[in-house]
PDB file of C-alpha atoms in Angstrom:
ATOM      1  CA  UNK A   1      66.722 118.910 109.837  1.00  0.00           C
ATOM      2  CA  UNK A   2      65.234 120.515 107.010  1.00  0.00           C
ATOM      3  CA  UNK A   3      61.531 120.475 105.799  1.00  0.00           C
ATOM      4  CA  UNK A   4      62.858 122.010 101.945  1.00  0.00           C
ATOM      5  CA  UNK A   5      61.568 120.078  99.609  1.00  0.00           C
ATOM      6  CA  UNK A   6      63.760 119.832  96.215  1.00  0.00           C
ATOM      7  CA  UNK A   7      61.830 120.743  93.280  1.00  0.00           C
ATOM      8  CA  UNK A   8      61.909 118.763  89.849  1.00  0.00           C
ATOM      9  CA  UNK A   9      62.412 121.948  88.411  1.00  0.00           C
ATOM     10  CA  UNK A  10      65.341 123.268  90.876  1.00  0.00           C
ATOM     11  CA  UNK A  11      66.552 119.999  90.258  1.00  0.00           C
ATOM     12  CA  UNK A  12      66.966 120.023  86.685  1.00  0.00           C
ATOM     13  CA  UNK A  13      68.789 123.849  86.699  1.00  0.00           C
ATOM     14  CA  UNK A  14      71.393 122.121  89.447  1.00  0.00           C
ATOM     15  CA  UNK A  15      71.912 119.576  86.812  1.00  0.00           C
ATOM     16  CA  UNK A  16      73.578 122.004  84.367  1.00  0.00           C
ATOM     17  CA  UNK A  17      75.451 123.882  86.918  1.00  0.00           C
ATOM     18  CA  UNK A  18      78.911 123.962  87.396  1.00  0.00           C
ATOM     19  CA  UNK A  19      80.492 123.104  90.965  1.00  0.00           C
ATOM     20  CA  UNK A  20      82.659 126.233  90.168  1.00  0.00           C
ATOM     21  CA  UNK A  21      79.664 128.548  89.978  1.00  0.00           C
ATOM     22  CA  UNK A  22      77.608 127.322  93.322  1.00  0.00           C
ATOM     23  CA  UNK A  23      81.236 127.992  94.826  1.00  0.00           C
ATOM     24  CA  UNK A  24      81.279 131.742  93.874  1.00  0.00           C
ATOM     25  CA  UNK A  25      77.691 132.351  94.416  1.00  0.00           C
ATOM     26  CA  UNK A  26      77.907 130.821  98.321  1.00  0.00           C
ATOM     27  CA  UNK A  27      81.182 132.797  98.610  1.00  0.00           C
ATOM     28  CA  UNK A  28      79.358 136.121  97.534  1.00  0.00           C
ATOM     29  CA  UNK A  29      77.136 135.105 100.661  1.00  0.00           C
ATOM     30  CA  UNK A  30      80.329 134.849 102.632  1.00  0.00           C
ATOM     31  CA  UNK A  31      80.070 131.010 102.569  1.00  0.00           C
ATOM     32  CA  UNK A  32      83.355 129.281 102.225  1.00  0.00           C
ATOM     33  CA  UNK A  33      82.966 125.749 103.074  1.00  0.00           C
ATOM     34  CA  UNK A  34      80.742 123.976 101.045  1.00  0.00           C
ATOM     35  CA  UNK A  35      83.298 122.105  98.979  1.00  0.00           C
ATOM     36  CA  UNK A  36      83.911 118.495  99.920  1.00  0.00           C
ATOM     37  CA  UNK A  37      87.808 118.254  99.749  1.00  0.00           C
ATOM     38  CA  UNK A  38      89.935 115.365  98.300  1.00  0.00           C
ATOM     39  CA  UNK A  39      86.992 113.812  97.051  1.00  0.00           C
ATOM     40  CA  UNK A  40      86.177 112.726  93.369  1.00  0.00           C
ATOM     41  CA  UNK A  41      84.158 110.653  91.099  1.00  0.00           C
ATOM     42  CA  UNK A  42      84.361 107.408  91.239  1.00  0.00           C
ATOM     43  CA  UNK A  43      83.974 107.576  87.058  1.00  0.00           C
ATOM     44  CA  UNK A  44      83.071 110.604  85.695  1.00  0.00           C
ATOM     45  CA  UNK A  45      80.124 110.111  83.057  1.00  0.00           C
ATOM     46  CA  UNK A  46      79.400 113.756  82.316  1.00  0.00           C
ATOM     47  CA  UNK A  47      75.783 113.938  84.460  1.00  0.00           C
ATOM     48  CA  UNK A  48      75.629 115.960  87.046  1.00  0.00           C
ATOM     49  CA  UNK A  49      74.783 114.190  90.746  1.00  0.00           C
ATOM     50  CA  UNK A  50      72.190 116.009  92.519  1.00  0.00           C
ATOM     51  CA  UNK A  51      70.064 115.554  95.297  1.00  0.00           C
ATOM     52  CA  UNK A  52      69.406 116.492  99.538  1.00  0.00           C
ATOM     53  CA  UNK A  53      71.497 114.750 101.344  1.00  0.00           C
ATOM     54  CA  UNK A  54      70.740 111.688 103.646  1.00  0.00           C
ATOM     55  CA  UNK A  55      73.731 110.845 105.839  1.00  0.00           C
ATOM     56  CA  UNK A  56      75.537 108.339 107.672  1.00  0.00           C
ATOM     57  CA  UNK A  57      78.257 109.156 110.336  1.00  0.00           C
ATOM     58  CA  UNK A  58      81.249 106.788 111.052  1.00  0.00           C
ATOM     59  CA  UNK A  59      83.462 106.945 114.268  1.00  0.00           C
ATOM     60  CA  UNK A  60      86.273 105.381 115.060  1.00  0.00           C
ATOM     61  CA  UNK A  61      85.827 100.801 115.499  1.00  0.00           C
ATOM     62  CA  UNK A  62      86.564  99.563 118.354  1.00  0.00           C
ATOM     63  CA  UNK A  63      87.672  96.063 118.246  1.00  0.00           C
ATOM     64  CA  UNK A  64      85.020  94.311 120.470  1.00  0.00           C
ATOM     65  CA  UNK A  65      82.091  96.424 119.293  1.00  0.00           C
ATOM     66  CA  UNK A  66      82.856  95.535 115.342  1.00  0.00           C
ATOM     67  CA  UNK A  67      83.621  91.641 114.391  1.00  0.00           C
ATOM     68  CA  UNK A  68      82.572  90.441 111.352  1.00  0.00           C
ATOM     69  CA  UNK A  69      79.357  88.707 112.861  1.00  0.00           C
ATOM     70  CA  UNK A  70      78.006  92.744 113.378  1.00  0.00           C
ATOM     71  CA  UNK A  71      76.285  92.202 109.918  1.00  0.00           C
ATOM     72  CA  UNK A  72      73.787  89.851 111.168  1.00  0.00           C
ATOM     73  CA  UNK A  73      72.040  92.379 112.652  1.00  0.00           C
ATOM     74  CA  UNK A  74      69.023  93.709 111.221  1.00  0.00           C
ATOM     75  CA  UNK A  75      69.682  97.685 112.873  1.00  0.00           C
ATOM     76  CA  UNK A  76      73.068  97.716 111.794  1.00  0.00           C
ATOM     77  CA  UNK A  77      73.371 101.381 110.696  1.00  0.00           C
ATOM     78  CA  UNK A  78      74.909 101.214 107.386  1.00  0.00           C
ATOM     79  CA  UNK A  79      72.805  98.905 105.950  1.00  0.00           C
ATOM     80  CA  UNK A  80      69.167 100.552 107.212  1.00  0.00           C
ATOM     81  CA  UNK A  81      71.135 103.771 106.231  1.00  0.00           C
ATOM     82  CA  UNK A  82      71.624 102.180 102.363  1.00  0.00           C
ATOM     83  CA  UNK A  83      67.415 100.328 102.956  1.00  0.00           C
ATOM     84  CA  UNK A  84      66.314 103.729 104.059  1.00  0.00           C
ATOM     85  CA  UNK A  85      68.097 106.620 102.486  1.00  0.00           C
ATOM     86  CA  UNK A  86      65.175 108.005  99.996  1.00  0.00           C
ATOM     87  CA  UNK A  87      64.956 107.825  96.450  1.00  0.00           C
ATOM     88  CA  UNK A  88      66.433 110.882  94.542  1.00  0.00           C
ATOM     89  CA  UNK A  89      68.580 111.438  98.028  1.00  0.00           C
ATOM     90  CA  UNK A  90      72.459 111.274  97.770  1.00  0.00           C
ATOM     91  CA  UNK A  91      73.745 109.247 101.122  1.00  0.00           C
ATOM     92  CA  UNK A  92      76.297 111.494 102.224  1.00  0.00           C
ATOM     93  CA  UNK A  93      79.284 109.326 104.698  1.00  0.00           C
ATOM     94  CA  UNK A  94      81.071 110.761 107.273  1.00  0.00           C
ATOM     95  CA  UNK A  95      84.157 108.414 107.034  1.00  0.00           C
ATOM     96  CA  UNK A  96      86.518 110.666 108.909  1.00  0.00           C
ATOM     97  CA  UNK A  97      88.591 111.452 105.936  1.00  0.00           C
ATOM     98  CA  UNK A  98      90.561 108.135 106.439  1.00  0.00           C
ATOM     99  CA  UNK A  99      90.500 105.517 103.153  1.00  0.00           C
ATOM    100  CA  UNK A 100      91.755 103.699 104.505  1.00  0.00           C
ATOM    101  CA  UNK A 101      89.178 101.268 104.934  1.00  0.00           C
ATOM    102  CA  UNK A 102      85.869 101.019 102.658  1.00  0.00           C
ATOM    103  CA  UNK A 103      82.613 102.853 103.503  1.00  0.00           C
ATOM    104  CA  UNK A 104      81.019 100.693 101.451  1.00  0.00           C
ATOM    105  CA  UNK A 105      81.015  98.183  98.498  1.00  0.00           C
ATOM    106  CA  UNK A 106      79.811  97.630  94.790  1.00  0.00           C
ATOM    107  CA  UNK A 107      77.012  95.743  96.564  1.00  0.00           C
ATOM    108  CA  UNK A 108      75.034  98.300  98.694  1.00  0.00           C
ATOM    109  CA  UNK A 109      76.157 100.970  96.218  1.00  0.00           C
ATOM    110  CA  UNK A 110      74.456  99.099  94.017  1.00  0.00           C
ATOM    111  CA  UNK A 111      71.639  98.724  95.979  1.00  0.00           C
ATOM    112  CA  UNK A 112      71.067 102.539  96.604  1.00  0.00           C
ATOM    113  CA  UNK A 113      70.829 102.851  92.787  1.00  0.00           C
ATOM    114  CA  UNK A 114      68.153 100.265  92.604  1.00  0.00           C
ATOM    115  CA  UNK A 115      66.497 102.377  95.218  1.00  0.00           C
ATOM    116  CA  UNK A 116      66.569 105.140  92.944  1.00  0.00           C
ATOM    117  CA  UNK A 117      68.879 107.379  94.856  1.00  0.00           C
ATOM    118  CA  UNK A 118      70.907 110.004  93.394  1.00  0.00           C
ATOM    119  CA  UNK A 119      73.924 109.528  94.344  1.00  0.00           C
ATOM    120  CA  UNK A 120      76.382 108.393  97.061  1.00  0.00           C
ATOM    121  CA  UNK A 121      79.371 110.431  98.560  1.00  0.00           C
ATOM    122  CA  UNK A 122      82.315 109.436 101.040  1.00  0.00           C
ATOM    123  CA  UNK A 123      85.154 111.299 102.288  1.00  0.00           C
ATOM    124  CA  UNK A 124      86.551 108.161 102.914  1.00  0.00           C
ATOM    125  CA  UNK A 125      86.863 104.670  99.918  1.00  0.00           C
ATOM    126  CA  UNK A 126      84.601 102.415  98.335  1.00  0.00           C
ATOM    127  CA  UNK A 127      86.008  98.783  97.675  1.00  0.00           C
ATOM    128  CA  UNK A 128      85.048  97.086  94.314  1.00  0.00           C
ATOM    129  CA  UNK A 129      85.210 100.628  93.155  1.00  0.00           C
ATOM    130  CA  UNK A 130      85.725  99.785  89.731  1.00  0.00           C
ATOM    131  CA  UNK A 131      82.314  98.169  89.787  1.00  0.00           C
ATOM    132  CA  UNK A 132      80.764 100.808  91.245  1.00  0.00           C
ATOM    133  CA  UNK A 133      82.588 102.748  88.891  1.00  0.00           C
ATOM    134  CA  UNK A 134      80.059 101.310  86.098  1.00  0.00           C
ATOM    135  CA  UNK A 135      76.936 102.373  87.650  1.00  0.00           C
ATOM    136  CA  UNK A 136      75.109 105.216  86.240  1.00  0.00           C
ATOM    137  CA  UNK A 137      74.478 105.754  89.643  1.00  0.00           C
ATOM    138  CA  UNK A 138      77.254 108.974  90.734  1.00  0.00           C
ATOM    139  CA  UNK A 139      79.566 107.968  93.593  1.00  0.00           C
ATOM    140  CA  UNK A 140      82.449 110.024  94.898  1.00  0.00           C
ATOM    141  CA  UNK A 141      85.290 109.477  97.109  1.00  0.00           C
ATOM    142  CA  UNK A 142      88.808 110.084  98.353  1.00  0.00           C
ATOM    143  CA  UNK A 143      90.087 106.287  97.055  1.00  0.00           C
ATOM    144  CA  UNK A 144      89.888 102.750  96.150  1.00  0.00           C
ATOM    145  CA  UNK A 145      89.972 100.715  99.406  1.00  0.00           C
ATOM    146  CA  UNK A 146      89.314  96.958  99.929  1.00  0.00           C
ATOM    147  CA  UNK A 147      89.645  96.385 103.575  1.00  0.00           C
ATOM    148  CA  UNK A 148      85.972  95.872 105.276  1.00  0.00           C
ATOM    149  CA  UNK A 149      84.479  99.410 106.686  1.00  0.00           C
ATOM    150  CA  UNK A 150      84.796  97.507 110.172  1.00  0.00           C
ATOM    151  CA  UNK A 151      88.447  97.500 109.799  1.00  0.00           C
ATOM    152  CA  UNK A 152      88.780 101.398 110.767  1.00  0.00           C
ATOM    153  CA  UNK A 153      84.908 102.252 111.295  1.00  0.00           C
ATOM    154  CA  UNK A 154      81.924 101.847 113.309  1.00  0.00           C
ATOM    155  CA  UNK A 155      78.580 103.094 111.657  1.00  0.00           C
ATOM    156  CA  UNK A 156      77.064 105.116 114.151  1.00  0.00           C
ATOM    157  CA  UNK A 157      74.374 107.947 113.946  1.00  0.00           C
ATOM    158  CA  UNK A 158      72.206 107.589 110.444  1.00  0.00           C
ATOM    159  CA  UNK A 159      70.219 111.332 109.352  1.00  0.00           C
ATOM    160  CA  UNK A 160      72.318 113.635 111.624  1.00  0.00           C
ATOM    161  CA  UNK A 161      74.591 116.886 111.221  1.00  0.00           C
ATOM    162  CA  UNK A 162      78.186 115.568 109.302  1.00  0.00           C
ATOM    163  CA  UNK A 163      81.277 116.721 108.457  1.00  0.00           C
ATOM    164  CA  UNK A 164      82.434 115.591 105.099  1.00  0.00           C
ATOM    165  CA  UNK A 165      85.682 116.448 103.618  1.00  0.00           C
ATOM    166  CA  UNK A 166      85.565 118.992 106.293  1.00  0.00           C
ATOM    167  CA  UNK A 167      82.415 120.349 105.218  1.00  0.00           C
ATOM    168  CA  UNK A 168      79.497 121.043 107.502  1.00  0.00           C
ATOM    169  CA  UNK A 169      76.679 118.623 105.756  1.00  0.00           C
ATOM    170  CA  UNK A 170      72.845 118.764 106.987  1.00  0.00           C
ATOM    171  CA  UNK A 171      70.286 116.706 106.317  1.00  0.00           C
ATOM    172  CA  UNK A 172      68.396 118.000 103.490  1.00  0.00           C
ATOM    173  CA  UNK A 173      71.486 119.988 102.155  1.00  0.00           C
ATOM    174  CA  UNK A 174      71.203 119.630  98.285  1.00  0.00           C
ATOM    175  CA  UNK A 175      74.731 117.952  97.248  1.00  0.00           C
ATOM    176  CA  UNK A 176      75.801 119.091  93.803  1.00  0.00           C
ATOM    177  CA  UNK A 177      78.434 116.906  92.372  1.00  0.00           C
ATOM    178  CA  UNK A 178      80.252 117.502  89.058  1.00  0.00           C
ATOM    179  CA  UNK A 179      83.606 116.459  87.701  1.00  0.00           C
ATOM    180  CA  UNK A 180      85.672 118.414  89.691  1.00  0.00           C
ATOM    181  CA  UNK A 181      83.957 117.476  93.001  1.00  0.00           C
ATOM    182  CA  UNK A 182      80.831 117.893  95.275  1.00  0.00           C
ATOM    183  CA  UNK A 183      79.467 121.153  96.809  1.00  0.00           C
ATOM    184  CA  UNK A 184      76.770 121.555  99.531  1.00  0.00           C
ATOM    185  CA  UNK A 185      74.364 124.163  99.188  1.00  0.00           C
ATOM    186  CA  UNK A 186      72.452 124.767 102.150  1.00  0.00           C
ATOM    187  CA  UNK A 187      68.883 123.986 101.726  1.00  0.00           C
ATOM    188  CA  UNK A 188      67.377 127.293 102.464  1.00  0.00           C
ATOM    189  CA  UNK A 189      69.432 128.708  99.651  1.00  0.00           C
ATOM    190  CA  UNK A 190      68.957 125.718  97.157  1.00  0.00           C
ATOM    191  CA  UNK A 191      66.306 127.877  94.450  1.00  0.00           C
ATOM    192  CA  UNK A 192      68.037 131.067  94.698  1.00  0.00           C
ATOM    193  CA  UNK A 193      71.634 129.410  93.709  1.00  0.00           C
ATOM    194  CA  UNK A 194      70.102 127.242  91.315  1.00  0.00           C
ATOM    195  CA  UNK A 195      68.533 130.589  89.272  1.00  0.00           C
ATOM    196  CA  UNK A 196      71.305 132.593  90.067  1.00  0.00           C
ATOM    197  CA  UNK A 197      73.840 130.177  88.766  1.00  0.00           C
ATOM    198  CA  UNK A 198      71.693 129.523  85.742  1.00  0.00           C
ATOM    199  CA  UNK A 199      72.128 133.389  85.041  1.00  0.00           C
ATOM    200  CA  UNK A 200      75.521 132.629  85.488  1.00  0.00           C
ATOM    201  CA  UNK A 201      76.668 130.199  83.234  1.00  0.00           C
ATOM    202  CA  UNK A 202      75.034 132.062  80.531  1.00  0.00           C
ATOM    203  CA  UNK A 203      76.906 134.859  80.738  1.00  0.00           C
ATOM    204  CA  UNK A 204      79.944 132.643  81.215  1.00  0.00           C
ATOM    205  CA  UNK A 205      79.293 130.922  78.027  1.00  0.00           C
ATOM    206  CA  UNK A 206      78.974 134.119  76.269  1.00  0.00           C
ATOM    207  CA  UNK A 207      82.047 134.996  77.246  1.00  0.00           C
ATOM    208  CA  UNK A 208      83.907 132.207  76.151  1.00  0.00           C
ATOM    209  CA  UNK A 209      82.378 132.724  73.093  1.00  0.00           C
ATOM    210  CA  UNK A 210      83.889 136.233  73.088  1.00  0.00           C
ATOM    211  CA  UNK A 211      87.279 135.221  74.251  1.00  0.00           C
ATOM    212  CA  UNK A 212      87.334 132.394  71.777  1.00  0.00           C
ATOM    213  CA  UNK A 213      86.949 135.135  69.206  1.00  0.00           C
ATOM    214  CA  UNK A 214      90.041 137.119  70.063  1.00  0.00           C
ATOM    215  CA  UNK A 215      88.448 139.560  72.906  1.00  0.00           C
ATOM    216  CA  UNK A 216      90.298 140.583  76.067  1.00  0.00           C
ATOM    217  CA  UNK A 217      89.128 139.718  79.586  1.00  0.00           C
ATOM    218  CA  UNK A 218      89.432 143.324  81.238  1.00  0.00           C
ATOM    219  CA  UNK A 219      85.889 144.488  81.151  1.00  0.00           C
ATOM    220  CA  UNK A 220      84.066 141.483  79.989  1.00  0.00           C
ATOM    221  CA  UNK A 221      84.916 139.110  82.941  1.00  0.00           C
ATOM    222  CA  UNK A 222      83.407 140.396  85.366  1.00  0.00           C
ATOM    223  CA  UNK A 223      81.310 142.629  82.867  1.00  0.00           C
ATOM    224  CA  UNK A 224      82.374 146.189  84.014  1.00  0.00           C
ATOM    225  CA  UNK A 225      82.113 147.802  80.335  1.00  0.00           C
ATOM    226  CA  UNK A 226      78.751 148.781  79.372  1.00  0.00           C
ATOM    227  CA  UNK A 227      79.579 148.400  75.703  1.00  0.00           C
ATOM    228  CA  UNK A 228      79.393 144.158  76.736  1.00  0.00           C
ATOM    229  CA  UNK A 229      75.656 144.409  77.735  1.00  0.00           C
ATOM    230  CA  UNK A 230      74.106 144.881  74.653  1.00  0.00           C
ATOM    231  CA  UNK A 231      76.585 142.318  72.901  1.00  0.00           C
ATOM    232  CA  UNK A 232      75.427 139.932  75.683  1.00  0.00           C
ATOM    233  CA  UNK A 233      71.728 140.553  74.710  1.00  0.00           C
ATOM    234  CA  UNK A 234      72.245 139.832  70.987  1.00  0.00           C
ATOM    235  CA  UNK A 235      74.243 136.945  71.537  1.00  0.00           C
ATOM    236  CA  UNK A 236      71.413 135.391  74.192  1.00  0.00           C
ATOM    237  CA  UNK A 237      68.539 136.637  71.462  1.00  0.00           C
ATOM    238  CA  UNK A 238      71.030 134.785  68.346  1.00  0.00           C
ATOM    239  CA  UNK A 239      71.350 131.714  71.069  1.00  0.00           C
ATOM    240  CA  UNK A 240      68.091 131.346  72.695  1.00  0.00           C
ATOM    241  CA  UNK A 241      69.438 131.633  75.898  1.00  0.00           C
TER     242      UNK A 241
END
């Protein structure tokens, strides 16, 4: 859907970006949701997940259309979605929001990691999550589930428009995942949040800094009082920032 191509460079800003701060800077763009809701690492490491999105959409199983025996074929759409899905991508899962059966398993997670992919996201549950827990792949999602995805899903349409946690995902999107969740940044606006947020955060830190040392908010957060800028200068200069 997309012909953006994520940069090594943009890449490596989004990795020390806060979900928080891509939140505020699509919301000063009057974009309002990009968060995926109720979902969460799988097991937080402290890395950043980042990555365009590839994605798989679920619909509803019926019964006669999703035995077990479904898995012997080759075109099954989950697993060319986990053989194709392209290195550095995140496969993003339109699961419905219902966890109550698995998207997936410790197995094909762990084969998108082999794969080289960045990450994997479902608004739905992984079973064997503790085991996908100890990838250093990132995964997120609403819950541990063990029943089969076939249970609850059928795997449908592979590379399409999704909703995920009720956020509008396009292929391409770069997913930004953190501890506190994953946000979609549309692609066309992927190197102007990733520099803007950069900005961002280092002003943030400085303030923390500041507010560490005993100074009030009023005037420093959001910087209204010129007397800050010049403080903000020397600190960056002092910090190499």
């Amino acid at each position: 859907m997309s012909d953006y191509v994520l940069s090594d460079a943009v890449r490596a800003k989004l990795m020390k970006i806060s979900t928080a701060s891509v939140a505020t800077a699509l919301y000063k763009r009057g974009l309002r949701n990009q968060f995926i809701q109720n979902v969460h690492p799988v097991s937080w490491k402290g890395v950043n997940m980042v990555g365009q999105a590839f994605t798989l959409r679920y619909i509803p199983a019926r019964e006669d259309r999703n035995a077990i025996t479904v898995f012997r074929n080759a075109e099954h759409p989950q697993r060319v979605a986990v053989e194709t899905c392209p290195a550095g991508h995140v496969l993003v899962m339109d699961s419905r929001k219902d966890p109550r059966a698995a998207s997936a398993g410790s197995i094909l997670v762990t084969r998108l990691a082999v794969r080289g992919c960045a990450g994997v996201v479902s608004d739905g549950g992984f079973r064997d999550a503790e085991g996908i827990g100890r990838l250093d792949m990132p995964s997120y999602h609403q819950r541990p589930s063990a029943p089969t995805n076939l249970t609850l899903h059928e795997a449908l349409d592979i590379n399409v428009p999704i909703s995920c946690g009720d956020a509008p995902v396009f292929p391409g999107d770069v997913m930004l995942g953190d501890g506190d969740g994953v946000m979609v940044i549309p692609a066309h606006l992927a190197d102007e949040i990733a520099e803007e947020c950069t900005e961002m955060e280092i002003y943030e830190d400085f303030v923390l800094d500041q507010v560490k040392a005993g100074d009030p908010i009023i005037g420093l957060y959001p910087r209204t009082r010129d007397e800050y800028l010049p403080k903000y200068e020397a600190w960056r200069k002092a910090k190499d920032r």
